[in-house]
Coordinates of C-alpha atoms in Angstrom, one line a residue:
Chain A
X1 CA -10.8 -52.4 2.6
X2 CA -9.9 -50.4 5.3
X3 CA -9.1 -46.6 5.4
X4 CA -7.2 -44.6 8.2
X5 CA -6.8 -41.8 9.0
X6 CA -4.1 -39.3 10.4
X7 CA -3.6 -36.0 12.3
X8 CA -1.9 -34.7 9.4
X9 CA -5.1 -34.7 7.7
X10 CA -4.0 -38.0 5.3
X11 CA -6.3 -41.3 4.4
X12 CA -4.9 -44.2 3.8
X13 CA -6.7 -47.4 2.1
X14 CA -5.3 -50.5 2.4
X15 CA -5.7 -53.3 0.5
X16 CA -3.5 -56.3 0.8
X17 CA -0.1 -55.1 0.7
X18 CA -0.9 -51.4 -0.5
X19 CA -1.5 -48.3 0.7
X20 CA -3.5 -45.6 -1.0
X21 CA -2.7 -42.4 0.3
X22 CA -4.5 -38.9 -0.4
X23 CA -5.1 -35.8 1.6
X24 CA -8.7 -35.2 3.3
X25 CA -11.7 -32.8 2.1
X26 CA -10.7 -31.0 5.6
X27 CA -7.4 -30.7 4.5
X28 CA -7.6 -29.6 0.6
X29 CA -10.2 -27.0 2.3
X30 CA -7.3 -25.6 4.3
X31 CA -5.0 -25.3 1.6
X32 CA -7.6 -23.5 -0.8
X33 CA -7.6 -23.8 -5.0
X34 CA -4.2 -26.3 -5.5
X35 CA -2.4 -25.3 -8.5
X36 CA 1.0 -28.2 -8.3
X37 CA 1.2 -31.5 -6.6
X38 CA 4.6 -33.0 -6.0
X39 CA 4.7 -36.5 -6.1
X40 CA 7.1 -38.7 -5.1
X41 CA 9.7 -41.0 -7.5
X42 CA 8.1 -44.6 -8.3
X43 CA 10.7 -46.9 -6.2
X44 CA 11.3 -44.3 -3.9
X45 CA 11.8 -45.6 0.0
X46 CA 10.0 -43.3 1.9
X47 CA 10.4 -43.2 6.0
X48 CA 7.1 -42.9 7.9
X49 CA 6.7 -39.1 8.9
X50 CA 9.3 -37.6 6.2
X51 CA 8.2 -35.9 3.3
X52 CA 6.4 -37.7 0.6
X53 CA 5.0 -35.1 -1.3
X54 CA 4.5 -31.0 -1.8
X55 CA 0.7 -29.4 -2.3
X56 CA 1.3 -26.2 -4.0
X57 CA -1.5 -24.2 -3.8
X58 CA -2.0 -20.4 -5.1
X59 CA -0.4 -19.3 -1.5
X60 CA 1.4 -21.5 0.1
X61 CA 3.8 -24.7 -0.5
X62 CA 2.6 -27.7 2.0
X63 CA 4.5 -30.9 2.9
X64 CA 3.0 -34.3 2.8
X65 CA 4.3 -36.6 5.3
X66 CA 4.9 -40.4 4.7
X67 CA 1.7 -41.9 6.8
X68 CA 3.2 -45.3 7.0
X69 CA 6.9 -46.3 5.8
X70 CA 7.2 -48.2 2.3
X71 CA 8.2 -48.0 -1.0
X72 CA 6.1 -46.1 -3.8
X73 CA 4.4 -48.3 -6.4
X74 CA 2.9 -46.0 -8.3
X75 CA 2.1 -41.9 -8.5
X76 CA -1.4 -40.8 -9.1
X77 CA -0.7 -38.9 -13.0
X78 CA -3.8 -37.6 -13.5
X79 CA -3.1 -34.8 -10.9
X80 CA -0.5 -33.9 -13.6
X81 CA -2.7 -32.7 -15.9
X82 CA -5.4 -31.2 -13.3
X83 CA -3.8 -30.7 -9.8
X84 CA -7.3 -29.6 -8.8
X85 CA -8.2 -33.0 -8.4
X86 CA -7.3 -32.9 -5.4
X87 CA -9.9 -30.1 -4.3
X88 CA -12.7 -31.6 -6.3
X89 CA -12.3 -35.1 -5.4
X90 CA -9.3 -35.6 -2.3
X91 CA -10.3 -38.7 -0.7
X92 CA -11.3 -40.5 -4.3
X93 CA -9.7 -39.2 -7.7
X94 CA -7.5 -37.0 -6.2
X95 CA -5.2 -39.4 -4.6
X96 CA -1.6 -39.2 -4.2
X97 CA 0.4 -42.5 -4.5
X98 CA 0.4 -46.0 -3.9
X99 CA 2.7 -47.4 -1.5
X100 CA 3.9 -51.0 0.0
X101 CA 3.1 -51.7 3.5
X102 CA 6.1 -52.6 5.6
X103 CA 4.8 -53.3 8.6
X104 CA 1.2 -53.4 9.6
X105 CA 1.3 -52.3 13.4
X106 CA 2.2 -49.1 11.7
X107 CA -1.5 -48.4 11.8
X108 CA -1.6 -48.9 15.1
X109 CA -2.9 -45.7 16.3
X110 CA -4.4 -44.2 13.5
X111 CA -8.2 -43.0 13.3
X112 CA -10.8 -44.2 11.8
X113 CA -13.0 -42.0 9.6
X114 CA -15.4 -41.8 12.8
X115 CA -12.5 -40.7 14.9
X116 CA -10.6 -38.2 12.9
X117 CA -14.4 -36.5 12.1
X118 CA -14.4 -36.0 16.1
X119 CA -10.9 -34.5 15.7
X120 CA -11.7 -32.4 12.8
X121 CA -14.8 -31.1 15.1
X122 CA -12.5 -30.1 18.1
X123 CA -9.9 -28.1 15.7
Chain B
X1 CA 1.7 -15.0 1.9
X2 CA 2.6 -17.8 4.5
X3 CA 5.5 -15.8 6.5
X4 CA 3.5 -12.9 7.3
X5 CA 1.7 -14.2 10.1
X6 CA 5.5 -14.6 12.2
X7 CA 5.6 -10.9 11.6
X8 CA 3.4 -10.4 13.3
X9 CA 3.5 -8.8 16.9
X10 CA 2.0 -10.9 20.2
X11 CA -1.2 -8.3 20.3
X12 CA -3.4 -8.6 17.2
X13 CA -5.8 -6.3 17.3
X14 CA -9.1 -6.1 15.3
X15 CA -10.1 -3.6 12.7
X16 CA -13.7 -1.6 12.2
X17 CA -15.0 -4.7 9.7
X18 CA -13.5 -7.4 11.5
X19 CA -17.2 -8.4 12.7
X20 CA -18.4 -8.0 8.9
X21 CA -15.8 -10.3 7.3
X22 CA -16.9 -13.0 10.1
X23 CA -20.3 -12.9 8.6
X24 CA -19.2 -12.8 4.7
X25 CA -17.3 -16.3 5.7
X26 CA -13.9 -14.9 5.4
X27 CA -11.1 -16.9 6.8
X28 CA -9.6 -14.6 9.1
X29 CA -5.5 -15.0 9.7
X30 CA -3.2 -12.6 11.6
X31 CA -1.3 -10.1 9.4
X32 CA 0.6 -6.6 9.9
X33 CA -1.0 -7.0 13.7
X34 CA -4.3 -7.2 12.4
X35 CA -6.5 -10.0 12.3
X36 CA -7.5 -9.7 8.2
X37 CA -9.1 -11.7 5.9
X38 CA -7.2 -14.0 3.7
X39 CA -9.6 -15.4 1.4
X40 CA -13.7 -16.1 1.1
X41 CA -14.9 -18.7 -1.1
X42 CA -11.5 -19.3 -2.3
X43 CA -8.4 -17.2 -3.9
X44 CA -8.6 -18.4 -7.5
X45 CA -12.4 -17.3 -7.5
X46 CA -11.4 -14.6 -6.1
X47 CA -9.2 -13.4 -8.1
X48 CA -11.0 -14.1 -11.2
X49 CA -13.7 -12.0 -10.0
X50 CA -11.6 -8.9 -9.3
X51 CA -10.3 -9.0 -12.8
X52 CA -13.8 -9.6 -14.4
X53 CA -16.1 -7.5 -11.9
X54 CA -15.0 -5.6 -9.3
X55 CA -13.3 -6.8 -5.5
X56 CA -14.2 -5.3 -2.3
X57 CA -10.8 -5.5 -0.2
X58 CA -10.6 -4.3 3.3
X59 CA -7.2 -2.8 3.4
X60 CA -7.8 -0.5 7.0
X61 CA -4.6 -2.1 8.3
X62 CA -2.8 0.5 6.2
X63 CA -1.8 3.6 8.0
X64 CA -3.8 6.6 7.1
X65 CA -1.7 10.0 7.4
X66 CA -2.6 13.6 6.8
X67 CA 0.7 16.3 6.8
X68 CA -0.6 19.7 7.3
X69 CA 0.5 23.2 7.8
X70 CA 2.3 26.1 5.1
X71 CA 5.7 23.9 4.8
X72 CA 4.0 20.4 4.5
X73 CA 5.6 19.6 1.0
X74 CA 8.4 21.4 1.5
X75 CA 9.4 19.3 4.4
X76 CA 8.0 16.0 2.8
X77 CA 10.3 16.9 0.0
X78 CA 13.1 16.3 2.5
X79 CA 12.3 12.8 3.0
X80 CA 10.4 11.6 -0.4
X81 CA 12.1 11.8 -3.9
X82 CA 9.1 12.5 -5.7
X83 CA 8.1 16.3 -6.8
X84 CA 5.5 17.0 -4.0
X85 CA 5.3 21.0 -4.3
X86 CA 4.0 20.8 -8.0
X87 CA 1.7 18.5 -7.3
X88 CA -2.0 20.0 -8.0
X89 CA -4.5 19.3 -5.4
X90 CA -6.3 16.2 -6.1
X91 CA -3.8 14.8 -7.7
X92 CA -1.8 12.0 -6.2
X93 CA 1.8 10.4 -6.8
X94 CA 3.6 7.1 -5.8
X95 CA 6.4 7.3 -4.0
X96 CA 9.4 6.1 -1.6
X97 CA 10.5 7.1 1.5
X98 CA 14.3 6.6 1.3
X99 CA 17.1 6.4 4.3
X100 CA 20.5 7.7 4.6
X101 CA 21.8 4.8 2.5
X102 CA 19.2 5.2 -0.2
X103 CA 17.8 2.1 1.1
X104 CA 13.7 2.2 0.9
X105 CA 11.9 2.4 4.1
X106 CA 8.2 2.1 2.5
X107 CA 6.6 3.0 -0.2
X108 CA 3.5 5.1 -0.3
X109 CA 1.0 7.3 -1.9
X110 CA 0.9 10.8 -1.5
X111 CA -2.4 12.8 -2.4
X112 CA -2.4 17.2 -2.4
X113 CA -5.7 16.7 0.0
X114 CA -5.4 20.7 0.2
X115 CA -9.1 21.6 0.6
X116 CA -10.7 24.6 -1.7
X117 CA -12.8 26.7 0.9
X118 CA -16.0 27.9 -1.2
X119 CA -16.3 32.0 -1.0
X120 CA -19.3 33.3 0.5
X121 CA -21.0 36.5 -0.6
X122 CA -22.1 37.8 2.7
X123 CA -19.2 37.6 4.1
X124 CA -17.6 39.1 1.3
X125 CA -14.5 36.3 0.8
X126 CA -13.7 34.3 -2.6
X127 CA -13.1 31.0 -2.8
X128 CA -9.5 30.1 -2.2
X129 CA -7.6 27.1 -1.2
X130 CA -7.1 26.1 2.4
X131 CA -3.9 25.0 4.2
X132 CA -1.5 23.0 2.4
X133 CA -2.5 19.5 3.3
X134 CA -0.8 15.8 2.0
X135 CA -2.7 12.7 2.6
X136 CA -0.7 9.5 2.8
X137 CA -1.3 6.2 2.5
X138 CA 1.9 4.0 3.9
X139 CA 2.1 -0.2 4.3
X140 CA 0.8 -1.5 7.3
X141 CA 3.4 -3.3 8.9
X142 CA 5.8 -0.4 8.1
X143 CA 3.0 2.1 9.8
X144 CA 4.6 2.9 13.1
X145 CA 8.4 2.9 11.6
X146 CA 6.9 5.6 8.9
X147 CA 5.4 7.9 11.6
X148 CA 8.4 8.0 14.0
X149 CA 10.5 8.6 10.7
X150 CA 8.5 11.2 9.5
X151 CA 7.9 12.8 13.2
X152 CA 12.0 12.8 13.7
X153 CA 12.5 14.7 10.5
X154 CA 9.5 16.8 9.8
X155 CA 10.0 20.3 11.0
X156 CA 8.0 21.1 13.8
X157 CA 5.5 23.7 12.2
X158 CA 4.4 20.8 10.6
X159 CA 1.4 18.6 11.9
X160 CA 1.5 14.6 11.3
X161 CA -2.1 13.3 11.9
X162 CA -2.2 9.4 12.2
X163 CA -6.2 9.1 10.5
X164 CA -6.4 6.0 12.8
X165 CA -10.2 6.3 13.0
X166 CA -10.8 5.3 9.3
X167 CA -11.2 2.7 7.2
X168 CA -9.7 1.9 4.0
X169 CA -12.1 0.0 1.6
X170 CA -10.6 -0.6 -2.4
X171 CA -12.9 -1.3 -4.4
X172 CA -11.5 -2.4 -7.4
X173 CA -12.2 -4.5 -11.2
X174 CA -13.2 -3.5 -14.5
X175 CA -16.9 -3.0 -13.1
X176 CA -15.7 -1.2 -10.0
X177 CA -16.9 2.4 -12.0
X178 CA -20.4 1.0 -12.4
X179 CA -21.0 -0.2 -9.5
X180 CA -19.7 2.8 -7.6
X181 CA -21.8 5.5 -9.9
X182 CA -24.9 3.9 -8.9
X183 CA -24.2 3.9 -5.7
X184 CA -23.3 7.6 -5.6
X185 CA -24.3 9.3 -8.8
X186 CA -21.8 11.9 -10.6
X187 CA -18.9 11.8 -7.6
X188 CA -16.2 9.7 -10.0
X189 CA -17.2 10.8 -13.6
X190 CA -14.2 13.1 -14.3
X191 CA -12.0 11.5 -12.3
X192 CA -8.9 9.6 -14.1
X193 CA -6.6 7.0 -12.7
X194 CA -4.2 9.0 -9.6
X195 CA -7.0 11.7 -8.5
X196 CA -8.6 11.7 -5.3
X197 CA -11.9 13.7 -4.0
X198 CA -13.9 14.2 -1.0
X199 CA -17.7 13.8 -1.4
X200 CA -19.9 14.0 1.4
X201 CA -22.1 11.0 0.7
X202 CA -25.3 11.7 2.9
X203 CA -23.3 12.2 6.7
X204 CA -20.4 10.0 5.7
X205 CA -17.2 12.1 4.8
X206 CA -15.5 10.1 2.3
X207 CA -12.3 10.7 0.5
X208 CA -12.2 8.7 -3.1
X209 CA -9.2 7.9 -4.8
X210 CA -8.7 6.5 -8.4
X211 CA -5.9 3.9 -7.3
X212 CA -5.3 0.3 -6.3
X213 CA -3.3 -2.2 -5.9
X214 CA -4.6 -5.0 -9.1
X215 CA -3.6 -3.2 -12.3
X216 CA -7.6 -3.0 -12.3
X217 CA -9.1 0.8 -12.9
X218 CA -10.9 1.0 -9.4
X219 CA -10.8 3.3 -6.1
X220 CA -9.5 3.1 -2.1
X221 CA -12.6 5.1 0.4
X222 CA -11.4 6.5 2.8
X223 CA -14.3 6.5 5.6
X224 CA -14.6 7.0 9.2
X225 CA -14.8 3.4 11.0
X226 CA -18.2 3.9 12.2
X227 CA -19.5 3.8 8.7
X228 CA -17.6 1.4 7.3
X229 CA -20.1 -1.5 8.0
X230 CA -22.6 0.6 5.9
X231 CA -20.7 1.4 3.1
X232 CA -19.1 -2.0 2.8
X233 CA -22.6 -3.1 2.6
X234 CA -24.1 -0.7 0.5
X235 CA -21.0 -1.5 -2.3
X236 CA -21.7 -5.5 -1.6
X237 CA -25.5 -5.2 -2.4
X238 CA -24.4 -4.2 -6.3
X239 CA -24.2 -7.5 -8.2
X240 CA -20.6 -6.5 -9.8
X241 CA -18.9 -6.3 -5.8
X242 CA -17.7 -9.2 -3.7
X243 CA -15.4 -8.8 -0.8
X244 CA -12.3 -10.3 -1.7
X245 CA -9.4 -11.8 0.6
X246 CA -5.6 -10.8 0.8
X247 CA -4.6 -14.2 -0.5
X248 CA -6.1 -12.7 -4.0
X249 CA -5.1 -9.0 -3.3
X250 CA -1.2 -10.7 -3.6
X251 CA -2.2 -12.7 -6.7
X252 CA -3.5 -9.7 -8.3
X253 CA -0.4 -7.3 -7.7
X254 CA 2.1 -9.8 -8.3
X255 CA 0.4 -10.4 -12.2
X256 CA 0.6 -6.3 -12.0
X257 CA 4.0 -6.4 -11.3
X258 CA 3.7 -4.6 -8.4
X259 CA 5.9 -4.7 -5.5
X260 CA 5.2 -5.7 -1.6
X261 CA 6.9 -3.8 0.8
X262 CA 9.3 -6.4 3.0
X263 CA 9.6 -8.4 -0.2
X264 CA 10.4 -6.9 -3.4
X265 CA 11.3 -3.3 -1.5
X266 CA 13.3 -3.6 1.8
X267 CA 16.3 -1.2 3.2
X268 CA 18.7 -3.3 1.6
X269 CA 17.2 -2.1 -2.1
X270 CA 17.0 1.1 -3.6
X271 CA 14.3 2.4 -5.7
X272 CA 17.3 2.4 -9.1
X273 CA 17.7 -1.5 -8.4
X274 CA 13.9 -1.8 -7.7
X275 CA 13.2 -0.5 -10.8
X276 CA 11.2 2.4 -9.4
X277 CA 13.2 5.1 -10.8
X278 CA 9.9 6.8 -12.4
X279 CA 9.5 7.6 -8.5
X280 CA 12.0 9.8 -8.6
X281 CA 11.0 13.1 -10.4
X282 CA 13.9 14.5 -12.8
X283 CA 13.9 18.4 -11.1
X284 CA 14.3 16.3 -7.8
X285 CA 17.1 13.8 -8.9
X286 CA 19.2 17.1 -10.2
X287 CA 18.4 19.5 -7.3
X288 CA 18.8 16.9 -4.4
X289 CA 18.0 17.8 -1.1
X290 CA 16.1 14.7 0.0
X291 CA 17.4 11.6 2.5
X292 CA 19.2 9.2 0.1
X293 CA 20.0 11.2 -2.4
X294 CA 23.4 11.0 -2.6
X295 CA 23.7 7.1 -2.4
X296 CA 20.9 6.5 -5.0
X297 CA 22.3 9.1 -7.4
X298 CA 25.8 7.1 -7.0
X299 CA 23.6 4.3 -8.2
X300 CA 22.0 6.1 -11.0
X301 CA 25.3 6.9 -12.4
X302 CA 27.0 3.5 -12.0
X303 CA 24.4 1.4 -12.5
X304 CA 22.8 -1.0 -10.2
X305 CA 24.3 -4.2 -9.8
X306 CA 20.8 -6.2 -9.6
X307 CA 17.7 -5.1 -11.0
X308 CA 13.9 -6.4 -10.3
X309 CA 12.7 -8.1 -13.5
X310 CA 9.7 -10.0 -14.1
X311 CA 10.2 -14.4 -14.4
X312 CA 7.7 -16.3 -16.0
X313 CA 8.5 -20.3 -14.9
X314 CA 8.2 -23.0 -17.3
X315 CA 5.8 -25.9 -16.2
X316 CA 3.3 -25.2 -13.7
X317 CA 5.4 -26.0 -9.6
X318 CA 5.6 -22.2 -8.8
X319 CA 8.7 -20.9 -7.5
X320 CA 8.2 -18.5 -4.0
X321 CA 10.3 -16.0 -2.2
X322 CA 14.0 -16.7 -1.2
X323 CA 14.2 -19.2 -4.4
X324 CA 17.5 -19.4 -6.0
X325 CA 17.9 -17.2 -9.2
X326 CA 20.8 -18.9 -11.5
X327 CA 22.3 -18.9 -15.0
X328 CA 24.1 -21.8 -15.3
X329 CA 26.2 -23.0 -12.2
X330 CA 26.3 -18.9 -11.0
X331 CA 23.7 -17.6 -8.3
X332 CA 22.7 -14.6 -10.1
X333 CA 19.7 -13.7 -8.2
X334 CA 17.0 -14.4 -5.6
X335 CA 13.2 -14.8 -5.8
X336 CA 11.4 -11.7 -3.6
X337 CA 8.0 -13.0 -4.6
X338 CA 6.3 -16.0 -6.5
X339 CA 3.6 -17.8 -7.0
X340 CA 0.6 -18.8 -9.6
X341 CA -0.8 -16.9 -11.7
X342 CA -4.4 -17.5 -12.0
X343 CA -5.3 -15.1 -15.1
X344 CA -2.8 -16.7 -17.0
X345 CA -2.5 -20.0 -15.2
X346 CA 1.1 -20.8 -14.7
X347 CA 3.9 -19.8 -12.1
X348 CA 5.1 -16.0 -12.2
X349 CA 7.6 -14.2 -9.6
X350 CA 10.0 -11.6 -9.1
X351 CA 13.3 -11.3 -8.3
X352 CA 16.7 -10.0 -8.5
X353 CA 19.0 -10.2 -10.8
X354 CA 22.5 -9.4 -11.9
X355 CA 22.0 -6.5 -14.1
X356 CA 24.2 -8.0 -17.1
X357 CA 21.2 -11.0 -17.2
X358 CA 18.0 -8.5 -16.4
X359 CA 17.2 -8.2 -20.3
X360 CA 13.9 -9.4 -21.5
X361 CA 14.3 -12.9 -22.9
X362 CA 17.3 -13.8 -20.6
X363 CA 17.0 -17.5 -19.7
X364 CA 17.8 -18.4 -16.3
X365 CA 16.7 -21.1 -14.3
X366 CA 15.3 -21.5 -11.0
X367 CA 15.6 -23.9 -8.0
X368 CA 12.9 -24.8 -6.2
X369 CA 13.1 -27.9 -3.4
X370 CA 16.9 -29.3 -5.4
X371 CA 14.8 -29.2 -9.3
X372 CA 16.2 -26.1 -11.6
X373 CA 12.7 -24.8 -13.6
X374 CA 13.9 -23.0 -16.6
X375 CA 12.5 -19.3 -16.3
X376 CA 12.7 -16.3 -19.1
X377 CA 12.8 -12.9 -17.6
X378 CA 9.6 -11.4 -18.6
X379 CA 8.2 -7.6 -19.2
X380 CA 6.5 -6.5 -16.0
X381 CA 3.2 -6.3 -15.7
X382 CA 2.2 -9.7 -16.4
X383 CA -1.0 -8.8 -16.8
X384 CA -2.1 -5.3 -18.8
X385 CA -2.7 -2.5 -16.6
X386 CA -6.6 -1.2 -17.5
X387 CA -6.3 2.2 -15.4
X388 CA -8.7 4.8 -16.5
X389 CA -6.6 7.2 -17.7
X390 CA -9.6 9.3 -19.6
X391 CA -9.2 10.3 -23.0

């Protein structure tokens, strides 16, 4: 299983023909105690790079872009119940949706974990 | 809080605790032209703390102001609505400064800061009270506006001081008291709620106010910038006191139902619509003679066409400023601010509303990103004031 990584502070696992996406530890750090996740209809078509879901945390509403373009397969609904999943465990529990893959090159250019901890470092 | 930081203006400058916050672990983000601290170890923790123990909040972004000379509340009375001649020294008094079009410019808190000059035998002299002097506290994006408002129309035998070179530390919780008597013994014991002091505590001129900006009971120090490292430090080392961010300082006066200059107050509202009419003393509202008071006794007597109410959202996405207010297919009203509530764990806000629909109970709904959230228009505070208000 691989897992990427993006400068919009997402990771995605893939494995086969699906695409785990959540938000990093860097990025639920930025956003402080969440308190309402968004998600995204099942069967939804979702273009890379438009939004995909909303983080609402106590002060602020953030936008989660589409990492790859696909179709969600299923919504993580445990972050129903305890939206704070996503600050206790982001890049495990705390994940956002599953998605299909529709084209692999579209990881062309995305970091490994390696790479996006160097570009973490330099923000 | 997000939509601050494009207020602010290309020079942000730094304030006498910036250094301190930096080494508490704050996150530091630009706001009223300060660089201020948003949050520490997080808002919700915050937050909690405030409302269990007692918050440190650096709040020195606000503009200090002292109004001296014989005419001081005479001529304040000219631009505020509230009864500032009867107010006893040591007392202080919320209120608004108004415009032309009884729009609301800021609102503020006026102390009587007139000193009492002790008598001295020798000299032969009683003890008397000093020149009349006013002490206000005014938001700090609205600082500048406020002093070249108040410098236009102040008469000249008046003198505006801008107290630039102090700091403004709240201190404020249910434990806030404790913690502040044993750092200073016997300064706040008879104070209530809306009195202010001035205690020399060792060579540190302090003024101590029983106010804030939470619901909580608690107190806004005045000191000069040089100490406010030390004091800052000596209230941190009790084990009630934590510094505290903005991020919670907007969490806690939202559940207080309290409103932020910019948002819930702007020149296009007036303190009737606001729902601020307790800032406007009776004797003043009949006898006039202060800016606005024409326009906002026209509203008085027709009746505002919105008022600020209180929403509490069902579910738990919470609803922020500029969201759509409606009952049924009608707009009725816009969200001014919104956001979680962390003491009682769902979404609150405030907004405006037709006045018909501004009853307690009123079901509306709210749209937030194309979804309507049913919302009930709730009794403001959200959360129970606890001022001291003595017995």
């Amino acid at each position: 299983m691989a897992r990427y990584f993006t400068d919009e502070h997402e990771w995605i696992d893939v494995e086969g023909d699906t695409a785990t996406v959540g938000i990093t530890d860097y990025a639920q750090g930025q956003l402080g105690d969440i308190v309402f996740v968004e998600l995204p209809d099942v069967g939804s078509v979702i273009d890379k790079g438009k939004d995909a879901a909303v983080v609402e945390s106590v002060k602020a509403a953030s936008d989660v872009y589409a990492p790859i373009s696909g179709e969600i397969m299923e919504t993580n609904d445990a972050l129903e119940d305890d939206p704070a999943l996503v600050n206790t465990s982001p890049e495990e529990n705390g994940w956002f949706f599953k998605m299909t893959i529709g084209d692999k090159s579209q990881f062309d250019g995305l970091m490994d974990e390696a790479a996006y901890k160097t570009f973490c470092d330099g923000l | 809080m997000s939509d601050e930081t494009e207020d602010t203006i290309a020079e942000i400058e730094t304030l006498p605790l910036d250094a301190w916050h930096r080494r508490k672990g704050a996150r530091m983000v630009p706001f009223a032209g300060y660089d201020m601290p948003i949050q520490y170890e997080g808002i919700v923790v915050e937050h909690n703390w405030t409302r269990q123990q007692a918050g440190l909040f650096d709040v020195s972004h606000m503009g200090q102001l002292m109004v001296t000379g014989d005419k001081a509340a005479e001529e304040l009375e000219k631009l505020l609505p509230g009864a500032i001649a009867s107010l006893k020294p040591g007392k202080v008094r919320y209120s608004l400064l108004v415009n032309e079009d009884g729009g609301i410019l800021d609102d503020l808190m006026v102390t009587n800061a007139t000193p009492w000059i002790e008598g001295d035998e020798e000299a032969g002299t009683e003890g008397h009270w000093g020149d009349p002097a006013y002490y206000l506290v005014v938001n700090g994006a609205m600082k500048w506006d406020d002093i070249a408002h108040l410098r236009e129309h102040l008469d000249d035998d008046v003198t505006l001081t801008h107290m630039d070179e102090h700091a403004l530390i709240a201190l404020q919780g249910p434990n806030a008291a404790t913690a502040l008597n044993r750092v200073m013994r016997n300064v706040i014991d008879d104070m209530v709620f809306m009195e202010s002091v001035c205690h020399d505590f060792g060579e540190w001129p302090l003024r101590i106010t029983r106010a804030g900006y939470t619901g909580e009971d608690g107190f806004e120090i005045s000191v000069p910038a040089e100490f406010a490292e030390s004091l800052a430090d000596r209230l941190c080392a009790e084990i009630e006191v934590r510094p505290i961010g903005l991020g919670a300082r907007d969490s806690l006066r939202l559940e207080a139902g309290l409103p932020l200059y910019g948002h819930d107050i702007t020149t296009e509202t007036d303190p009737v619509s606001a729902d601020l009419g307790f800032a406007l003393s009776k004797k003043r509202r009949e006898q006039g003679g202060w800016m606005g008071h024409d326009k906002v006794m026209q509203v008085l007597e027709s009746g505002p066409l919105q008022k600020r109410v209180g929403l509490a959202i069902e579910g738990r996405m919470p609803a922020r400023e500029g969201a759509p207010i409606f009952s049924g297919d009608t707009q009725v009203g816009r969200i001014t601010s919104g956001g979680f509530s962390p003491t009682l764990e769902r979404p609150i806000a405030m907004g405006y509303v037709d006045t018909a629909l501004a009853q307690e109970g009123t079901e509306l709904e709210v749209e937030v990103r194309n979804k309507r959230l049913p919302a009930k228009v709730a009794p403001l505070p959200f959360v129970p004031h606890r001022y001291h208000r003595g017995k």
